[in-house]
CSV table of C-alpha atoms in Angstrom, one decimal:
chain,number,residue,atom,x,y,z
L,407,MET,CA,0.5,23.1,13.5
L,408,ALA,CA,0.4,26.5,11.7
L,409,ASP,CA,0.6,27.3,8.1
L,410,LYS,CA,2.9,30.3,7.7
L,411,GLU,CA,1.0,31.9,4.8
L,412,ALA,CA,2.4,35.4,5.4
L,413,GLU,CA,4.8,37.1,7.8
L,414,ASP,CA,2.1,38.5,10.0
L,415,THR,CA,-0.6,35.8,9.7
L,416,SER,CA,-0.9,32.1,10.4
L,417,LYS,CA,-3.6,29.6,10.3
L,418,GLU,CA,-3.9,26.6,12.6
L,419,ILE,CA,-4.4,23.4,10.5
L,420,LEU,CA,-3.7,20.5,12.8
L,421,LYS,CA,-5.0,20.4,16.3
L,422,GLY,CA,-3.9,18.1,19.0
L,423,ILE,CA,-2.6,15.3,16.9
L,424,ASP,CA,-1.4,12.3,18.8
L,425,LEU,CA,0.1,9.6,16.5
L,426,GLN,CA,2.4,6.8,17.2
L,427,VAL,CA,3.6,4.4,14.5
L,428,ASN,CA,5.6,1.5,15.7
L,429,LYS,CA,8.2,-0.5,13.7
L,430,GLY,CA,6.6,-3.2,11.5
L,431,GLU,CA,3.3,-1.4,11.3
L,432,ILE,CA,1.1,0.1,8.5
L,433,HIS,CA,-1.1,3.0,9.5
L,434,VAL,CA,-3.7,4.7,7.2
L,435,VAL,CA,-5.1,8.2,7.4
L,436,LEU,CA,-8.4,8.7,5.7
L,437,GLY,CA,-10.6,11.8,5.6
L,438,PRO,CA,-12.3,14.3,3.3
L,439,ASN,CA,-10.4,16.8,1.1
L,440,GLY,CA,-9.0,19.6,3.1
L,441,SER,CA,-9.0,17.8,6.4
L,442,GLY,CA,-5.2,18.3,6.9
L,443,LYS,CA,-3.9,14.9,5.9
L,444,SER,CA,-1.2,16.2,3.5
L,445,THR,CA,-0.3,18.9,6.0
L,446,LEU,CA,0.4,16.1,8.5
L,447,MET,CA,2.8,14.4,6.1
L,448,ASN,CA,4.5,17.6,5.3
L,449,ALA,CA,4.9,18.4,9.0
L,450,ILE,CA,6.5,15.1,9.7
L,451,MET,CA,8.9,15.6,6.8
L,452,GLY,CA,9.7,19.2,7.9
L,453,HIS,CA,8.3,21.3,5.1
L,454,PRO,CA,9.4,24.9,5.9
L,455,LYS,CA,5.9,26.2,5.0
L,456,TYR,CA,4.6,24.8,8.3
L,457,GLU,CA,5.7,25.2,11.9
L,458,ILE,CA,4.8,23.1,15.0
L,459,ALA,CA,3.2,25.5,17.4
L,460,GLY,CA,3.2,23.0,20.2
L,461,GLY,CA,4.3,19.4,21.1
L,462,SER,CA,7.2,17.6,19.4
L,463,LEU,CA,8.1,15.0,16.7
L,464,GLU,CA,10.1,12.0,17.9
L,465,PHE,CA,11.7,9.3,15.8
L,466,GLU,CA,13.4,6.4,17.3
L,467,GLY,CA,13.7,8.2,20.6
L,468,GLU,CA,15.1,11.4,19.1
L,469,ASP,CA,13.4,14.8,18.9
L,470,LEU,CA,13.4,15.9,15.2
L,471,THR,CA,11.2,18.9,15.7
L,472,GLU,CA,14.0,21.4,14.9
L,473,LEU,CA,15.6,19.3,12.2
L,474,LYS,CA,15.5,20.3,8.5
L,475,THR,CA,14.0,18.1,5.9
L,476,PHE,CA,17.2,16.7,4.6
L,477,GLU,CA,18.3,15.8,8.1
L,478,ARG,CA,15.0,13.9,8.6
L,479,ALA,CA,15.6,12.1,5.4
L,480,ARG,CA,19.0,11.0,6.7
L,481,LYS,CA,17.4,9.7,9.8
L,482,GLY,CA,15.3,7.4,7.6
L,483,ILE,CA,12.1,9.2,6.7
L,484,PHE,CA,10.8,9.2,3.1
L,485,LEU,CA,7.9,11.2,1.6
L,486,SER,CA,6.2,10.1,-1.6
L,487,PHE,CA,4.6,13.2,-3.1
L,488,GLN,CA,1.0,13.4,-4.0
L,489,THR,CA,2.1,15.4,-7.0
L,490,PRO,CA,5.7,14.5,-7.9
L,491,GLU,CA,7.8,17.4,-9.3
L,492,GLU,CA,9.6,17.3,-12.6
L,493,ILE,CA,13.4,17.9,-12.4
L,494,PRO,CA,15.0,18.8,-15.7
L,495,GLY,CA,18.8,18.0,-16.0
L,496,ILE,CA,19.2,15.1,-13.7
L,497,THR,CA,18.3,11.5,-14.6
L,498,VAL,CA,16.3,9.1,-12.5
L,499,GLU,CA,19.4,7.0,-11.9
L,500,ASN,CA,21.6,9.9,-10.9
L,501,MET,CA,18.8,11.3,-8.6
L,502,ILE,CA,18.2,8.1,-6.7
L,503,ARG,CA,22.0,7.3,-6.4
L,504,THR,CA,22.8,10.7,-5.2
L,505,ALA,CA,20.0,10.5,-2.7
L,506,LYS,CA,21.1,7.1,-1.4
L,507,GLN,CA,24.7,8.3,-1.0
L,508,ALA,CA,23.4,11.4,1.0
L,509,VAL,CA,21.2,9.2,3.2
L,510,THR,CA,23.7,6.4,3.8
L,511,GLY,CA,26.9,8.5,3.8
L,512,GLU,CA,28.4,5.8,1.8
L,513,ASN,CA,30.0,5.7,-1.8
L,514,ILE,CA,27.5,3.8,-3.9
L,515,LYS,CA,29.2,1.4,-6.5
L,516,VAL,CA,27.6,2.1,-9.9
L,517,ILE,CA,27.5,-1.5,-11.2
L,518,LYS,CA,25.8,-2.9,-8.1
L,519,PHE,CA,23.4,0.1,-7.9
L,520,ARG,CA,22.4,-0.3,-11.5
L,521,LYS,CA,21.7,-4.0,-11.0
L,522,GLU,CA,19.5,-3.3,-8.1
L,523,LEU,CA,17.8,-0.4,-9.9
L,524,LYS,CA,17.1,-2.7,-12.9
L,525,ALA,CA,15.5,-5.3,-10.6
L,526,ALA,CA,13.3,-2.8,-8.8
L,527,MET,CA,12.2,-1.2,-12.1
L,528,LYS,CA,11.2,-4.8,-13.4
L,529,GLU,CA,9.2,-5.3,-10.3
L,530,LEU,CA,7.3,-2.2,-11.0
L,531,GLN,CA,6.9,-2.9,-14.7
L,532,MET,CA,8.9,0.3,-15.6
L,533,ASP,CA,10.9,0.5,-18.8
L,534,GLU,CA,14.6,0.4,-18.1
L,535,SER,CA,15.2,3.3,-20.4
L,536,TYR,CA,13.4,5.6,-17.9
L,537,ALA,CA,16.5,5.4,-15.6
L,538,GLN,CA,18.3,7.6,-18.1
L,539,ARG,CA,15.5,10.1,-18.6
L,540,TYR,CA,15.2,13.3,-16.6
L,541,MET,CA,13.4,13.0,-13.4
L,542,ASN,CA,9.6,12.8,-14.2
L,543,VAL,CA,10.0,15.0,-17.2
L,544,GLY,CA,7.5,13.9,-19.8
L,545,PHE,CA,6.3,11.1,-17.5
L,546,SER,CA,2.6,10.3,-17.3
L,547,GLY,CA,0.8,10.5,-13.9
L,548,GLY,CA,1.1,6.8,-13.4
L,549,GLU,CA,4.7,6.7,-14.4
L,550,LYS,CA,5.5,9.5,-11.8
L,551,LYS,CA,3.8,7.5,-9.1
L,552,ARG,CA,5.6,4.3,-10.0
L,553,ASN,CA,8.9,6.4,-9.9
L,554,GLU,CA,8.0,7.5,-6.3
L,555,ILE,CA,7.7,3.8,-5.3
L,556,LEU,CA,11.0,3.0,-7.1
L,557,GLN,CA,12.8,5.6,-5.0
L,558,MET,CA,11.3,4.1,-1.8
L,559,LEU,CA,12.4,0.6,-2.8
L,560,MET,CA,15.9,1.9,-3.6
L,561,LEU,CA,16.4,4.1,-0.6
L,562,GLN,CA,14.8,1.6,1.9
L,563,PRO,CA,13.7,4.2,4.6
L,564,LYS,CA,12.7,3.3,8.0
L,565,LEU,CA,9.5,5.3,7.7
L,566,ALA,CA,7.7,5.7,4.5
L,567,LEU,CA,5.0,8.4,4.2
L,568,LEU,CA,2.9,7.8,1.1
L,569,ASP,CA,0.6,10.9,0.3
L,570,GLU,CA,-2.1,9.6,-2.1
L,571,THR,CA,0.5,7.7,-4.1
L,572,ASP,CA,-2.4,5.8,-5.8
L,573,SER,CA,-4.4,8.9,-6.9
L,574,GLY,CA,-5.2,9.1,-10.6
L,575,LEU,CA,-4.1,5.5,-11.3
L,576,ASP,CA,-6.0,2.9,-13.2
L,577,VAL,CA,-6.8,-0.5,-11.6
L,578,ASP,CA,-3.7,-2.2,-13.0
L,579,ALA,CA,-1.3,0.7,-11.9
L,580,ILE,CA,-2.9,0.5,-8.4
L,581,GLN,CA,-2.1,-3.2,-8.3
L,582,ILE,CA,1.5,-2.6,-9.3
L,583,VAL,CA,2.0,0.2,-6.7
L,584,SER,CA,0.4,-1.9,-4.0
L,585,ASN,CA,2.8,-4.7,-4.8
L,586,GLY,CA,5.7,-2.3,-4.5
L,587,VAL,CA,4.5,-1.2,-1.1
L,588,LYS,CA,4.0,-4.8,0.0
L,589,LYS,CA,7.5,-5.7,-1.2
L,590,PHE,CA,9.0,-2.7,0.8
L,591,HIS,CA,7.2,-3.3,4.0
L,592,ASN,CA,8.8,-5.5,6.7
L,593,GLU,CA,9.1,-5.9,10.4
L,594,ASP,CA,12.0,-3.3,10.4
L,595,ASN,CA,10.2,-0.4,8.8
L,596,ALA,CA,6.8,1.3,8.9
L,597,CYS,CA,4.4,2.9,6.5
L,598,LEU,CA,2.0,5.8,7.0
L,599,ILE,CA,-0.4,6.0,4.1
L,600,ILE,CA,-3.0,8.5,2.9
L,601,THR,CA,-5.4,7.3,0.3
L,602,HIS,CA,-8.8,7.9,-1.1
L,603,ASN,CA,-8.9,4.7,-3.1
L,604,THR,CA,-8.7,1.8,-0.5
L,605,ARG,CA,-8.0,-0.7,-3.3
L,606,ILE,CA,-4.3,-0.1,-2.7
L,607,LEU,CA,-4.8,-1.5,0.8
L,608,LYS,CA,-6.4,-4.8,-0.1
L,609,GLN,CA,-3.0,-6.6,-0.2
L,610,LEU,CA,-1.6,-4.9,2.9
L,611,ASN,CA,-2.0,-5.8,6.5
L,612,VAL,CA,-3.1,-2.6,7.9
L,613,ASP,CA,-2.7,-2.2,11.7
L,614,LYS,CA,-4.5,1.0,12.4
L,615,VAL,CA,-6.8,3.5,10.7
L,616,HIS,CA,-7.1,7.1,11.6
L,617,VAL,CA,-9.9,9.3,10.2
L,618,MET,CA,-9.1,13.1,10.1
L,619,MET,CA,-11.5,15.9,9.9
L,620,GLN,CA,-10.9,19.6,10.5
L,621,GLY,CA,-7.3,18.9,11.4
L,622,LYS,CA,-7.9,16.3,14.1
L,623,PHE,CA,-8.4,12.7,14.4
L,624,VAL,CA,-12.1,12.0,15.0
L,625,ALA,CA,-12.0,8.1,14.9
L,626,GLU,CA,-9.5,5.4,15.1
L,627,GLY,CA,-9.7,1.6,14.6
L,628,GLY,CA,-8.6,-1.3,12.6
L,629,PRO,CA,-9.2,-2.5,9.0
L,630,GLU,CA,-12.9,-2.8,9.8
L,631,LEU,CA,-13.1,1.0,9.9
L,632,ILE,CA,-12.0,1.0,6.2
L,633,GLU,CA,-14.9,-1.2,5.2
L,634,LYS,CA,-17.3,0.9,7.1
L,635,ILE,CA,-16.2,4.1,5.4
L,636,ASP,CA,-16.3,2.3,1.9
L,637,LYS,CA,-19.9,1.5,2.6
L,638,GLU,CA,-21.2,4.6,4.4
L,639,GLY,CA,-18.7,7.4,3.6
L,640,PHE,CA,-17.6,9.8,6.3
L,641,GLY,CA,-21.2,10.8,7.0
L,642,PHE,CA,-21.5,8.7,10.2
L,643,LEU,CA,-18.6,10.7,11.6
L,644,GLN,CA,-19.9,14.2,11.0
L,645,GLY,CA,-21.0,14.7,14.5
L,646,ALA,CA,-17.5,13.8,15.8
L,647,GLU,CA,-15.8,16.9,14.3
């Protein structure tokens, strides 16, 4: 994976990544800052800043390597941003309804959609009035993160990529976000989660943990690896880089 920083230069960020997430699974990626975790998420979603220099990206048996971001979204992939953008001029309701119509290709009935949106917002303890506010404009950090989970619940993707959705949240907000992820996940979808605060994982049945350093996976295991890192940090893996 190369970062196209300029026309004549590129920097290799990810090296030999081999990752398979099956339907019904929750995978977690842990690692120090700057290890390439967010790059991995952006690469899966097709961010134009990055190019895959080797290998391929397959989803449900289809090669997505050459597909644009919106095409991958239509296939059922969703990315919750680490730092959600503000979008003046379009309301939360219109943004999500438009996105759902684009992904499903169906005409979304307003009354039914609003009922579902209201229920999802209640689940996330969001004020209903936020549905008519411009996307993330004037939202606190926690409100932006809840809004990301709201979009996930409404769009119901097949694969949810959560890039530090819990960062900057207090204990109560983490609990709400965690409940939202738990409500979303089922045997017909999958989650790939990046986090520094493993509290969000307490209520989730994590299937596999991947530890990334210097752009590659240096350790993989089950939930017990989370506990070990919580106690010892990443120091015990330094020799594996």
